Amino acid sequence: MALTFVGVILGIFALAKSEFSLAGKSVYFVVVDRFARSGTQALNTTYCDLAADWINNTGGGYCGGTLSGIIDRLDYIEGMGFDCIWITPVVDSNGFMGYDAVNIFEIEPHFGSKEDFKRLSQKLHERSMCLILDIVLNHMRPLVVNGEVNLSTIVPFNHESHYNQRNRSNNQSFEEYLISWPPPPFNPSEDNQRLQTLKMTGELDCGHHVADHTECACFPGNIGFSCPSLIAEDFTTGYLGVLGDLNHSNPFVRRTLLTWVREMVQNYSLDALRLDTAIYLDRDFLPEVQEVAGVQVLGEATVNNLTFQASLMHGEAQSGLLGLLNFPPFYQLPRAFCGYRMGGDFGDYSLQGTWYEEADMEGLGSVLSLQLSSSMHLGNSNLDMMGNFADNHDEFSRLTYYCRYDSLRIRQALVWVFLSRGIPILYYGTEQGLDGHQGPENSKGQDNLRESMWHTGYRTDTWQYRFIQRLNKLRKDFGVGVGDAKIRQTSKTTLVFSRETTKAGTIWVFLNNAKNATEKEGQIYCPGPGSGHGLRGRWFDALSGKPMNRYFKAGCFQAPDRNPKVLFRGRHVP
């Protein structure tokens, strides 16, 4: 689809937005329904973790969070030092998360009104903060509700031609096709068994040291010899089962969605977008979305293939999105700091949600090294547009739980999120120690990760709130934003990297995965800042404020304890 006409329409608007960039910003991620109630309901602090109905597909699960509630708590968010908030979809939807739209042209009544949404945008901009809206272009609500098919209530996509119908037989009615459920686009069990055999025989390698397959499992994105049944065209035409998978080859669907994106950005003065399920959209649709938006788009790309990840990004030789959520290192992070199994090797999820005997940093370090060092993957500027995170609303467990409430390990992980190259993203409630997680004892699936906030009282004196506040202040004081990063050393127990900053020169970050009980023990990191070229100037730890030169020995940094360290050269700590 040619975008010449669209480009002319955007003209001045795109130019006005072009100076803003998410690169260098820090982001607080809010589930609208679970963050803050408003009005008289704000007095009701009863804990709520209702689940949506995914058996009969009736949705629901609303706990009472609103857009006005977010406005009332902006002091709380800004107090941690965040530049932006990212909110879940606000369109009229089937369920409380908003990812199953019923009418894309209306605001979900449970959340408020169009005026409330505009007011949120305005209040953020008055604080020089930015607003990121989550949008869904891949699908609508489930097409089968309570065992019946009814498209008439879906706006504007109310005709069967608006939806993909992969593998529908000639003698099937649309209703029969939907109720029988189309088969999945690939067979992960068969592919994973084959992958395991190839790995064992040495015919194929996978794991954190392999750029095209950083996890030994067949995900969308691992296409070709290693996972042969996964064909790109198949998972863009009906991967998510019962959800109404939109057909982007339909001119009405494509045109309507692009117009809607443009108008949402304009009508609500949005600063950026987060694009849900980006890998399930037609590849040639992504650059059209990016262009028509006129603002940066962060795509959700749940892949473990660095080459495939890079292929989704805009670059000199290709069109694509300007940003992505950075899943390859995220998949390594829970094991690195806390020894937690977020997934399952070769598709075996029987141990998912349990812990290894020991944590291991090598996987995270390897993936980061591959991502940072190879021009085959992400271009230099694109690295600044990768969203880094330790947990989210989908992935099995919150940080507090998977680190077993160990404050030392949680702090190590948070330092990585806030100081590694990219855009740091914090999932709401981390600062209050929310510990939602999936597991055999929890029957609500992903909704276990989406608990309410109001019962916490929005305390600003928790250690987590103050630590995050400190990290955001450090970012601003040192000018930690865009700029180079280098992995200096990785071992099973340690990770050392450096960042180039605009105000403090090169800073060195020293992390480990020791437990709370060993916090006061020393930790040796090699190399240290002075190795190879001599040590000059006075070095301080930005987190403790203490001088560190006395701990530099024989090219190593022999830290006096196991707390995370952020070392810089200067006269004092800002």
PDB file of N, CA, C and O in Angstrom, residues 297-362:
ATOM      1  N   VAL A 297       7.190   4.003  17.590  1.00  0.00           N
ATOM      2  CA  VAL A 297       6.405   2.829  17.961  1.00  0.00           C
ATOM      3  C   VAL A 297       7.335   1.775  18.531  1.00  0.00           C
ATOM      4  O   VAL A 297       8.326   1.402  17.907  1.00  0.00           O
ATOM      5  N   LEU A 298       7.021   1.307  19.755  1.00  0.00           N
ATOM      6  CA  LEU A 298       7.731   0.184  20.369  1.00  0.00           C
ATOM      7  C   LEU A 298       6.919  -1.074  20.118  1.00  0.00           C
ATOM      8  O   LEU A 298       5.787  -1.194  20.596  1.00  0.00           O
ATOM      9  N   GLY A 299       7.462  -2.009  19.387  1.00  0.00           N
ATOM     10  CA  GLY A 299       6.736  -3.227  19.078  1.00  0.00           C
ATOM     11  C   GLY A 299       6.981  -4.315  20.109  1.00  0.00           C
ATOM     12  O   GLY A 299       8.088  -4.446  20.631  1.00  0.00           O
ATOM     13  N   GLU A 300       5.936  -5.086  20.397  1.00  0.00           N
ATOM     14  CA  GLU A 300       6.110  -6.275  21.224  1.00  0.00           C
ATOM     15  C   GLU A 300       6.546  -7.414  20.311  1.00  0.00           C
ATOM     16  O   GLU A 300       5.775  -7.873  19.478  1.00  0.00           O
ATOM     17  N   ALA A 301       7.771  -7.862  20.482  1.00  0.00           N
ATOM     18  CA  ALA A 301       8.316  -8.934  19.644  1.00  0.00           C
ATOM     19  C   ALA A 301       8.867 -10.006  20.558  1.00  0.00           C
ATOM     20  O   ALA A 301      10.035  -9.981  20.945  1.00  0.00           O
ATOM     21  N   THR A 302       8.033 -10.969  20.908  1.00  0.00           N
ATOM     22  CA  THR A 302       8.396 -12.020  21.860  1.00  0.00           C
ATOM     23  C   THR A 302       9.202 -13.101  21.145  1.00  0.00           C
ATOM     24  O   THR A 302       8.727 -14.217  20.919  1.00  0.00           O
ATOM     25  N   VAL A 303      10.441 -12.763  20.795  1.00  0.00           N
ATOM     26  CA  VAL A 303      11.290 -13.669  20.033  1.00  0.00           C
ATOM     27  C   VAL A 303      12.604 -13.871  20.765  1.00  0.00           C
ATOM     28  O   VAL A 303      12.998 -13.077  21.623  1.00  0.00           O
ATOM     29  N   ASN A 304      13.300 -14.972  20.441  1.00  0.00           N
ATOM     30  CA  ASN A 304      14.637 -15.209  21.008  1.00  0.00           C
ATOM     31  C   ASN A 304      15.689 -15.288  19.913  1.00  0.00           C
ATOM     32  O   ASN A 304      16.774 -15.806  20.134  1.00  0.00           O
ATOM     33  N   ASN A 305      15.379 -14.759  18.756  1.00  0.00           N
ATOM     34  CA  ASN A 305      16.267 -14.762  17.596  1.00  0.00           C
ATOM     35  C   ASN A 305      16.691 -13.319  17.342  1.00  0.00           C
ATOM     36  O   ASN A 305      15.875 -12.486  16.933  1.00  0.00           O
ATOM     37  N   LEU A 306      17.962 -13.006  17.590  1.00  0.00           N
ATOM     38  CA  LEU A 306      18.426 -11.630  17.463  1.00  0.00           C
ATOM     39  C   LEU A 306      18.357 -11.125  16.028  1.00  0.00           C
ATOM     40  O   LEU A 306      18.096  -9.945  15.785  1.00  0.00           O
ATOM     41  N   THR A 307      18.610 -11.996  15.061  1.00  0.00           N
ATOM     42  CA  THR A 307      18.540 -11.580  13.659  1.00  0.00           C
ATOM     43  C   THR A 307      17.115 -11.258  13.262  1.00  0.00           C
ATOM     44  O   THR A 307      16.845 -10.256  12.586  1.00  0.00           O
ATOM     45  N   PHE A 308      16.182 -12.108  13.671  1.00  0.00           N
ATOM     46  CA  PHE A 308      14.773 -11.847  13.382  1.00  0.00           C
ATOM     47  C   PHE A 308      14.325 -10.569  14.089  1.00  0.00           C
ATOM     48  O   PHE A 308      13.600  -9.753  13.524  1.00  0.00           O
ATOM     49  N   GLN A 309      14.755 -10.380  15.328  1.00  0.00           N
ATOM     50  CA  GLN A 309      14.418  -9.167  16.066  1.00  0.00           C
ATOM     51  C   GLN A 309      14.871  -7.926  15.286  1.00  0.00           C
ATOM     52  O   GLN A 309      14.111  -6.973  15.100  1.00  0.00           O
ATOM     53  N   ALA A 310      16.113  -7.959  14.821  1.00  0.00           N
ATOM     54  CA  ALA A 310      16.652  -6.811  14.088  1.00  0.00           C
ATOM     55  C   ALA A 310      15.905  -6.562  12.786  1.00  0.00           C
ATOM     56  O   ALA A 310      15.785  -5.419  12.333  1.00  0.00           O
ATOM     57  N   SER A 311      15.376  -7.620  12.179  1.00  0.00           N
ATOM     58  CA  SER A 311      14.682  -7.461  10.900  1.00  0.00           C
ATOM     59  C   SER A 311      13.377  -6.685  11.034  1.00  0.00           C
ATOM     60  O   SER A 311      12.821  -6.222  10.039  1.00  0.00           O
ATOM     61  N   LEU A 312      12.882  -6.536  12.265  1.00  0.00           N
ATOM     62  CA  LEU A 312      11.649  -5.789  12.489  1.00  0.00           C
ATOM     63  C   LEU A 312      11.897  -4.294  12.634  1.00  0.00           C
ATOM     64  O   LEU A 312      10.954  -3.499  12.616  1.00  0.00           O
ATOM     65  N   MET A 313      13.164  -3.914  12.779  1.00  0.00           N
ATOM     66  CA  MET A 313      13.515  -2.533  13.094  1.00  0.00           C
ATOM     67  C   MET A 313      13.802  -1.722  11.834  1.00  0.00           C
ATOM     68  O   MET A 313      14.296  -2.244  10.834  1.00  0.00           O
ATOM     69  N   HIS A 314      13.534  -0.439  11.936  1.00  0.00           N
ATOM     70  CA  HIS A 314      13.849   0.482  10.845  1.00  0.00           C
ATOM     71  C   HIS A 314      15.358   0.697  10.785  1.00  0.00           C
ATOM     72  O   HIS A 314      16.020   0.869  11.803  1.00  0.00           O
ATOM     73  N   GLY A 315      15.895   0.670   9.577  1.00  0.00           N
ATOM     74  CA  GLY A 315      17.322   0.887   9.401  1.00  0.00           C
ATOM     75  C   GLY A 315      17.610   1.471   8.037  1.00  0.00           C
ATOM     76  O   GLY A 315      16.696   1.765   7.263  1.00  0.00           O
ATOM     77  N   GLU A 316      18.881   1.640   7.730  1.00  0.00           N
ATOM     78  CA  GLU A 316      19.268   2.257   6.462  1.00  0.00           C
ATOM     79  C   GLU A 316      18.784   1.446   5.265  1.00  0.00           C
ATOM     80  O   GLU A 316      18.413   2.007   4.239  1.00  0.00           O
ATOM     81  N   ALA A 317      18.787   0.128   5.386  1.00  0.00           N
ATOM     82  CA  ALA A 317      18.456  -0.713   4.230  1.00  0.00           C
ATOM     83  C   ALA A 317      17.067  -1.316   4.319  1.00  0.00           C
ATOM     84  O   ALA A 317      16.684  -2.108   3.462  1.00  0.00           O
ATOM     85  N   GLN A 318      16.288  -0.963   5.356  1.00  0.00           N
ATOM     86  CA  GLN A 318      14.979  -1.578   5.499  1.00  0.00           C
ATOM     87  C   GLN A 318      14.039  -0.649   6.250  1.00  0.00           C
ATOM     88  O   GLN A 318      14.476   0.236   6.990  1.00  0.00           O
ATOM     89  N   SER A 319      12.760  -0.866   6.056  1.00  0.00           N
ATOM     90  CA  SER A 319      11.742  -0.126   6.784  1.00  0.00           C
ATOM     91  C   SER A 319      11.197  -1.012   7.894  1.00  0.00           C
ATOM     92  O   SER A 319      11.121  -2.230   7.757  1.00  0.00           O
ATOM     93  N   GLY A 320      10.818  -0.402   8.979  1.00  0.00           N
ATOM     94  CA  GLY A 320      10.272  -1.172  10.091  1.00  0.00           C
ATOM     95  C   GLY A 320       9.916  -0.255  11.237  1.00  0.00           C
ATOM     96  O   GLY A 320       9.773   0.954  11.073  1.00  0.00           O
ATOM     97  N   LEU A 321       9.771  -0.814  12.423  1.00  0.00           N
ATOM     98  CA  LEU A 321       9.455  -0.041  13.610  1.00  0.00           C
ATOM     99  C   LEU A 321      10.701   0.655  14.144  1.00  0.00           C
ATOM    100  O   LEU A 321      11.816   0.191  13.930  1.00  0.00           O
ATOM    101  N   LEU A 322      10.492   1.740  14.869  1.00  0.00           N
ATOM    102  CA  LEU A 322      11.623   2.474  15.420  1.00  0.00           C
ATOM    103  C   LEU A 322      12.091   1.913  16.754  1.00  0.00           C
ATOM    104  O   LEU A 322      13.182   2.234  17.219  1.00  0.00           O
ATOM    105  N   GLY A 323      11.276   1.081  17.388  1.00  0.00           N
ATOM    106  CA  GLY A 323      11.669   0.512  18.665  1.00  0.00           C
ATOM    107  C   GLY A 323      11.019  -0.833  18.919  1.00  0.00           C
ATOM    108  O   GLY A 323      10.025  -1.188  18.276  1.00  0.00           O
ATOM    109  N   LEU A 324      11.582  -1.594  19.864  1.00  0.00           N
ATOM    110  CA  LEU A 324      11.041  -2.893  20.244  1.00  0.00           C
ATOM    111  C   LEU A 324      11.230  -3.105  21.738  1.00  0.00           C
ATOM    112  O   LEU A 324      12.152  -2.557  22.345  1.00  0.00           O
ATOM    113  N   LEU A 325      10.370  -3.907  22.326  1.00  0.00           N
ATOM    114  CA  LEU A 325      10.633  -4.433  23.660  1.00  0.00           C
ATOM    115  C   LEU A 325      11.709  -5.510  23.528  1.00  0.00           C
ATOM    116  O   LEU A 325      11.659  -6.338  22.619  1.00  0.00           O
ATOM    117  N   ASN A 326      12.651  -5.508  24.443  1.00  0.00           N
ATOM    118  CA  ASN A 326      13.884  -6.282  24.264  1.00  0.00           C
ATOM    119  C   ASN A 326      13.755  -7.662  24.928  1.00  0.00           C
ATOM    120  O   ASN A 326      14.296  -7.902  26.011  1.00  0.00           O
ATOM    121  N   PHE A 327      13.097  -8.589  24.256  1.00  0.00           N
ATOM    122  CA  PHE A 327      12.817  -9.893  24.858  1.00  0.00           C
ATOM    123  C   PHE A 327      14.014 -10.839  24.951  1.00  0.00           C
ATOM    124  O   PHE A 327      14.108 -11.596  25.921  1.00  0.00           O
ATOM    125  N   PRO A 328      14.947 -10.886  23.990  1.00  0.00           N
ATOM    126  CA  PRO A 328      16.028 -11.872  24.114  1.00  0.00           C
ATOM    127  C   PRO A 328      16.804 -11.801  25.429  1.00  0.00           C
ATOM    128  O   PRO A 328      16.968 -12.820  26.094  1.00  0.00           O
ATOM    129  N   PRO A 329      17.266 -10.622  25.875  1.00  0.00           N
ATOM    130  CA  PRO A 329      17.912 -10.604  27.190  1.00  0.00           C
ATOM    131  C   PRO A 329      16.940 -10.819  28.341  1.00  0.00           C
ATOM    132  O   PRO A 329      17.306 -11.400  29.372  1.00  0.00           O
ATOM    133  N   PHE A 330      15.679 -10.372  28.175  1.00  0.00           N
ATOM    134  CA  PHE A 330      14.708 -10.598  29.249  1.00  0.00           C
ATOM    135  C   PHE A 330      14.543 -12.077  29.559  1.00  0.00           C
ATOM    136  O   PHE A 330      14.448 -12.464  30.731  1.00  0.00           O
ATOM    137  N   TYR A 331      14.508 -12.923  28.539  1.00  0.00           N
ATOM    138  CA  TYR A 331      14.334 -14.352  28.780  1.00  0.00           C
ATOM    139  C   TYR A 331      15.487 -14.940  29.600  1.00  0.00           C
ATOM    140  O   TYR A 331      15.337 -15.993  30.225  1.00  0.00           O
ATOM    141  N   GLN A 332      16.647 -14.270  29.591  1.00  0.00           N
ATOM    142  CA  GLN A 332      17.797 -14.737  30.357  1.00  0.00           C
ATOM    143  C   GLN A 332      17.833 -14.160  31.773  1.00  0.00           C
ATOM    144  O   GLN A 332      18.469 -14.731  32.669  1.00  0.00           O
ATOM    145  N   LEU A 333      17.183 -13.046  31.980  1.00  0.00           N
ATOM    146  CA  LEU A 333      17.346 -12.270  33.201  1.00  0.00           C
ATOM    147  C   LEU A 333      16.894 -12.982  34.483  1.00  0.00           C
ATOM    148  O   LEU A 333      17.598 -12.953  35.495  1.00  0.00           O
ATOM    149  N   PRO A 334      15.724 -13.644  34.520  1.00  0.00           N
ATOM    150  CA  PRO A 334      15.307 -14.302  35.778  1.00  0.00           C
ATOM    151  C   PRO A 334      16.293 -15.349  36.262  1.00  0.00           C
ATOM    152  O   PRO A 334      16.546 -15.472  37.469  1.00  0.00           O
ATOM    153  N   ARG A 335      16.863 -16.125  35.325  1.00  0.00           N
ATOM    154  CA  ARG A 335      17.868 -17.107  35.744  1.00  0.00           C
ATOM    155  C   ARG A 335      19.161 -16.415  36.160  1.00  0.00           C
ATOM    156  O   ARG A 335      19.820 -16.837  37.109  1.00  0.00           O
ATOM    157  N   ALA A 336      19.517 -15.348  35.448  1.00  0.00           N
ATOM    158  CA  ALA A 336      20.785 -14.672  35.724  1.00  0.00           C
ATOM    159  C   ALA A 336      20.860 -14.185  37.160  1.00  0.00           C
ATOM    160  O   ALA A 336      21.845 -14.428  37.867  1.00  0.00           O
ATOM    161  N   PHE A 337      19.835 -13.479  37.607  1.00  0.00           N
ATOM    162  CA  PHE A 337      19.893 -12.877  38.930  1.00  0.00           C
ATOM    163  C   PHE A 337      19.294 -13.750  40.032  1.00  0.00           C
ATOM    164  O   PHE A 337      19.710 -13.652  41.187  1.00  0.00           O
ATOM    165  N   CYS A 338      18.321 -14.591  39.678  1.00  0.00           N
ATOM    166  CA  CYS A 338      17.559 -15.268  40.729  1.00  0.00           C
ATOM    167  C   CYS A 338      17.389 -16.764  40.515  1.00  0.00           C
ATOM    168  O   CYS A 338      16.708 -17.429  41.311  1.00  0.00           O
ATOM    169  N   GLY A 339      17.952 -17.324  39.453  1.00  0.00           N
ATOM    170  CA  GLY A 339      17.880 -18.758  39.230  1.00  0.00           C
ATOM    171  C   GLY A 339      16.491 -19.272  38.928  1.00  0.00           C
ATOM    172  O   GLY A 339      16.177 -20.441  39.197  1.00  0.00           O
ATOM    173  N   TYR A 340      15.652 -18.442  38.306  1.00  0.00           N
ATOM    174  CA  TYR A 340      14.245 -18.791  38.073  1.00  0.00           C
ATOM    175  C   TYR A 340      14.024 -19.270  36.645  1.00  0.00           C
ATOM    176  O   TYR A 340      14.619 -18.730  35.703  1.00  0.00           O
ATOM    177  N   ARG A 341      13.163 -20.282  36.502  1.00  0.00           N
ATOM    178  CA  ARG A 341      12.798 -20.786  35.173  1.00  0.00           C
ATOM    179  C   ARG A 341      11.564 -20.046  34.668  1.00  0.00           C
ATOM    180  O   ARG A 341      10.444 -20.350  35.059  1.00  0.00           O
ATOM    181  N   MET A 342      11.781 -19.074  33.787  1.00  0.00           N
ATOM    182  CA  MET A 342      10.661 -18.341  33.206  1.00  0.00           C
ATOM    183  C   MET A 342      10.018 -19.127  32.068  1.00  0.00           C
ATOM    184  O   MET A 342       8.835 -18.970  31.790  1.00  0.00           O
ATOM    185  N   GLY A 343      10.786 -19.980  31.406  1.00  0.00           N
ATOM    186  CA  GLY A 343      10.269 -20.762  30.285  1.00  0.00           C
ATOM    187  C   GLY A 343      10.600 -22.229  30.451  1.00  0.00           C
ATOM    188  O   GLY A 343      10.670 -22.743  31.570  1.00  0.00           O
ATOM    189  N   GLY A 344      10.813 -22.902  29.324  1.00  0.00           N
ATOM    190  CA  GLY A 344      11.129 -24.324  29.374  1.00  0.00           C
ATOM    191  C   GLY A 344      12.012 -24.719  28.210  1.00  0.00           C
ATOM    192  O   GLY A 344      11.719 -24.382  27.059  1.00  0.00           O
ATOM    193  N   ASP A 345      13.106 -25.411  28.487  1.00  0.00           N
ATOM    194  CA  ASP A 345      14.003 -25.869  27.425  1.00  0.00           C
ATOM    195  C   ASP A 345      13.290 -26.878  26.526  1.00  0.00           C
ATOM    196  O   ASP A 345      12.600 -27.782  27.010  1.00  0.00           O
ATOM    197  N   PHE A 346      13.463 -26.706  25.219  1.00  0.00           N
ATOM    198  CA  PHE A 346      12.892 -27.603  24.210  1.00  0.00           C
ATOM    199  C   PHE A 346      11.376 -27.770  24.399  1.00  0.00           C
ATOM    200  O   PHE A 346      10.817 -28.836  24.159  1.00  0.00           O
ATOM    201  N   GLY A 347      10.732 -26.679  24.849  1.00  0.00           N
ATOM    202  CA  GLY A 347       9.281 -26.693  24.972  1.00  0.00           C
ATOM    203  C   GLY A 347       8.751 -27.483  26.151  1.00  0.00           C
ATOM    204  O   GLY A 347       7.535 -27.694  26.258  1.00  0.00           O
ATOM    205  N   ASP A 348       9.616 -27.922  27.061  1.00  0.00           N
ATOM    206  CA  ASP A 348       9.170 -28.653  28.246  1.00  0.00           C
ATOM    207  C   ASP A 348       8.904 -27.646  29.364  1.00  0.00           C
ATOM    208  O   ASP A 348       9.828 -27.144  30.000  1.00  0.00           O
ATOM    209  N   TYR A 349       7.623 -27.362  29.593  1.00  0.00           N
ATOM    210  CA  TYR A 349       7.256 -26.358  30.580  1.00  0.00           C
ATOM    211  C   TYR A 349       6.860 -26.968  31.922  1.00  0.00           C
ATOM    212  O   TYR A 349       6.270 -26.293  32.765  1.00  0.00           O
ATOM    213  N   SER A 350       7.199 -28.235  32.135  1.00  0.00           N
ATOM    214  CA  SER A 350       6.818 -28.893  33.382  1.00  0.00           C
ATOM    215  C   SER A 350       7.513 -28.272  34.589  1.00  0.00           C
ATOM    216  O   SER A 350       6.995 -28.346  35.710  1.00  0.00           O
ATOM    217  N   LEU A 351       8.687 -27.661  34.381  1.00  0.00           N
ATOM    218  CA  LEU A 351       9.419 -27.049  35.481  1.00  0.00           C
ATOM    219  C   LEU A 351       9.298 -25.533  35.479  1.00  0.00           C
ATOM    220  O   LEU A 351       9.930 -24.855  36.311  1.00  0.00           O
ATOM    221  N   GLN A 352       8.505 -24.979  34.573  1.00  0.00           N
ATOM    222  CA  GLN A 352       8.329 -23.520  34.521  1.00  0.00           C
ATOM    223  C   GLN A 352       7.799 -23.007  35.860  1.00  0.00           C
ATOM    224  O   GLN A 352       6.914 -23.596  36.469  1.00  0.00           O
ATOM    225  N   GLY A 353       8.380 -21.899  36.319  1.00  0.00           N
ATOM    226  CA  GLY A 353       7.947 -21.350  37.595  1.00  0.00           C
ATOM    227  C   GLY A 353       8.678 -21.930  38.782  1.00  0.00           C
ATOM    228  O   GLY A 353       8.316 -21.662  39.932  1.00  0.00           O
ATOM    229  N   THR A 354       9.731 -22.715  38.540  1.00  0.00           N
ATOM    230  CA  THR A 354      10.557 -23.251  39.620  1.00  0.00           C
ATOM    231  C   THR A 354      11.957 -22.643  39.510  1.00  0.00           C
ATOM    232  O   THR A 354      12.242 -21.849  38.611  1.00  0.00           O
ATOM    233  N   TRP A 355      12.830 -23.052  40.412  1.00  0.00           N
ATOM    234  CA  TRP A 355      14.169 -22.465  40.456  1.00  0.00           C
ATOM    235  C   TRP A 355      15.251 -23.519  40.206  1.00  0.00           C
ATOM    236  O   TRP A 355      15.108 -24.677  40.605  1.00  0.00           O
ATOM    237  N   TYR A 356      16.299 -23.086  39.550  1.00  0.00           N
ATOM    238  CA  TYR A 356      17.514 -23.893  39.439  1.00  0.00           C
ATOM    239  C   TYR A 356      18.205 -23.927  40.810  1.00  0.00           C
ATOM    240  O   TYR A 356      17.885 -23.126  41.696  1.00  0.00           O
ATOM    241  N   GLU A 357      19.146 -24.820  40.963  1.00  0.00           N
ATOM    242  CA  GLU A 357      19.902 -24.861  42.212  1.00  0.00           C
ATOM    243  C   GLU A 357      20.704 -23.579  42.404  1.00  0.00           C
ATOM    244  O   GLU A 357      20.877 -23.110  43.538  1.00  0.00           O
ATOM    245  N   GLU A 358      21.166 -22.995  41.299  1.00  0.00           N
ATOM    246  CA  GLU A 358      21.962 -21.782  41.381  1.00  0.00           C
ATOM    247  C   GLU A 358      21.571 -20.832  40.256  1.00  0.00           C
ATOM    248  O   GLU A 358      21.143 -21.257  39.184  1.00  0.00           O
ATOM    249  N   ALA A 359      21.743 -19.557  40.515  1.00  0.00           N
ATOM    250  CA  ALA A 359      21.575 -18.558  39.461  1.00  0.00           C
ATOM    251  C   ALA A 359      22.792 -18.587  38.542  1.00  0.00           C
ATOM    252  O   ALA A 359      23.856 -19.080  38.927  1.00  0.00           O
ATOM    253  N   ASP A 360      22.645 -18.041  37.329  1.00  0.00           N
ATOM    254  CA  ASP A 360      23.739 -18.098  36.357  1.00  0.00           C
ATOM    255  C   ASP A 360      23.650 -16.893  35.433  1.00  0.00           C
ATOM    256  O   ASP A 360      22.686 -16.744  34.683  1.00  0.00           O
ATOM    257  N   MET A 361      24.674 -16.024  35.466  1.00  0.00           N
ATOM    258  CA  MET A 361      24.677 -14.774  34.694  1.00  0.00           C
ATOM    259  C   MET A 361      25.192 -14.945  33.266  1.00  0.00           C
ATOM    260  O   MET A 361      25.079 -14.019  32.466  1.00  0.00           O
ATOM    261  N   GLU A 362      25.757 -16.086  32.945  1.00  0.00           N
ATOM    262  CA  GLU A 362      26.441 -16.207  31.660  1.00  0.00           C
ATOM    263  C   GLU A 362      25.501 -16.047  30.474  1.00  0.00           C
ATOM    264  O   GLU A 362      25.871 -15.469  29.452  1.00  0.00           O
TER     265      GLU A 362
END
